[in-house]
CSV table of C-alpha atoms in Angstrom, one decimal:
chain,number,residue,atom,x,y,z
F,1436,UNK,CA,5.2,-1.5,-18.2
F,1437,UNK,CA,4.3,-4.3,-16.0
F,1438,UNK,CA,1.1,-4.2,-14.0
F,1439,UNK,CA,3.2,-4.6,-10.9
F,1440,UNK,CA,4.5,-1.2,-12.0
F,1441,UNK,CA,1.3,0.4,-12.9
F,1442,UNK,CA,-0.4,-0.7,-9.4
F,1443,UNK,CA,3.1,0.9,-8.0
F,1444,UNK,CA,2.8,4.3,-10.0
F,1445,UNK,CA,-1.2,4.5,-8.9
F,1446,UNK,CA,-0.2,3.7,-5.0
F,1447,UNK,CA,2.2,6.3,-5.2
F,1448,UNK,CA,-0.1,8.9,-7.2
F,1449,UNK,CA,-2.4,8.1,-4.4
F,1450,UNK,CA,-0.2,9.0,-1.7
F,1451,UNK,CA,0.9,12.4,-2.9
F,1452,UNK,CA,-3.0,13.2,-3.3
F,1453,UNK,CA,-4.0,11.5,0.5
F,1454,UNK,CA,-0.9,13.9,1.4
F,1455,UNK,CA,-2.2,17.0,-0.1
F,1456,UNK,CA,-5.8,16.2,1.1
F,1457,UNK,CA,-4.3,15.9,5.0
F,1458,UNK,CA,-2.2,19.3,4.5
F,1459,UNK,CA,-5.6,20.9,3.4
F,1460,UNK,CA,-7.2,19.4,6.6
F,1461,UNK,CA,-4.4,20.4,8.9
F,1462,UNK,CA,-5.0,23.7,7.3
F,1463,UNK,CA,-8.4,24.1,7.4
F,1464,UNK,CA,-9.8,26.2,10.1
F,1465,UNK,CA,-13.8,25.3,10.1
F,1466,UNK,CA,-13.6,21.8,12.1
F,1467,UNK,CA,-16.4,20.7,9.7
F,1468,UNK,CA,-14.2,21.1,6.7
F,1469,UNK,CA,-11.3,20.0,8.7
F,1470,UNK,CA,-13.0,16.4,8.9
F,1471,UNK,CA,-14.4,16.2,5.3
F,1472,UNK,CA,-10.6,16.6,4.2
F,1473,UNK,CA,-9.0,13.8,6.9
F,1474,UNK,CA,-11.9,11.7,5.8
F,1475,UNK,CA,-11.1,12.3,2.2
F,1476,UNK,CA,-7.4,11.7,3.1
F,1477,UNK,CA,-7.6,8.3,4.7
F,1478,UNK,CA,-10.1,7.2,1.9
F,1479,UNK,CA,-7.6,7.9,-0.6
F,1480,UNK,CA,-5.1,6.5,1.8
F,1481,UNK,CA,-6.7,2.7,1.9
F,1482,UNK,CA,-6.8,3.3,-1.9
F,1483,UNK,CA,-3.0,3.5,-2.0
F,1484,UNK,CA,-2.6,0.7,0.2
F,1485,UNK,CA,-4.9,-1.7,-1.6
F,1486,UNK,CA,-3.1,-0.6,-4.6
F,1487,UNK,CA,0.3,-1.2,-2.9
F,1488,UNK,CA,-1.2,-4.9,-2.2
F,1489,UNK,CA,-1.9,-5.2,-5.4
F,1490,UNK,CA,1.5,-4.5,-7.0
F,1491,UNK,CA,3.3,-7.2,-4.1
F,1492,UNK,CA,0.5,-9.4,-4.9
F,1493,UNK,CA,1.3,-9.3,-8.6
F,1494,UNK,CA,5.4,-9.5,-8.2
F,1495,UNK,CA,5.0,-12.3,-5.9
F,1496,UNK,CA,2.8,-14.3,-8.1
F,1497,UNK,CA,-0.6,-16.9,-7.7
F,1498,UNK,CA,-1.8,-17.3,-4.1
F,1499,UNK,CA,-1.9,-20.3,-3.2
């Protein structure tokens, strides 16, 4: 497996769990809580973006 595919799989892994952590929070009914699991979401969310860069960065080759 390439590491463009591995940064690909992880991104997606991280997705599924951001999505899960904002169901939680949309679930949640102590406001508190509620904001722990959208923080945790979008946390885990820019994880899965950076590890989205990564994967283009890597199929795309050297920056220049």
């Amino acid at each position: 497996m390439s590491v463009a595919n591995e940064y690909r799989g992880r991104a997606r892994e991280l997705q599924a769990i951001a999505d899960a952590w904002q169901r939680a929070a949309e679930e949640a009914t102590d406001p508190e809580q509620r904001q722990r699991l959208m923080d945790k979401a979008r946390r885990v969310k820019e994880q899965s973006e950076q590890e989205a860069r990564l994967s283009d960065r890597d199929t795309t080759g050297p920056q220049k």
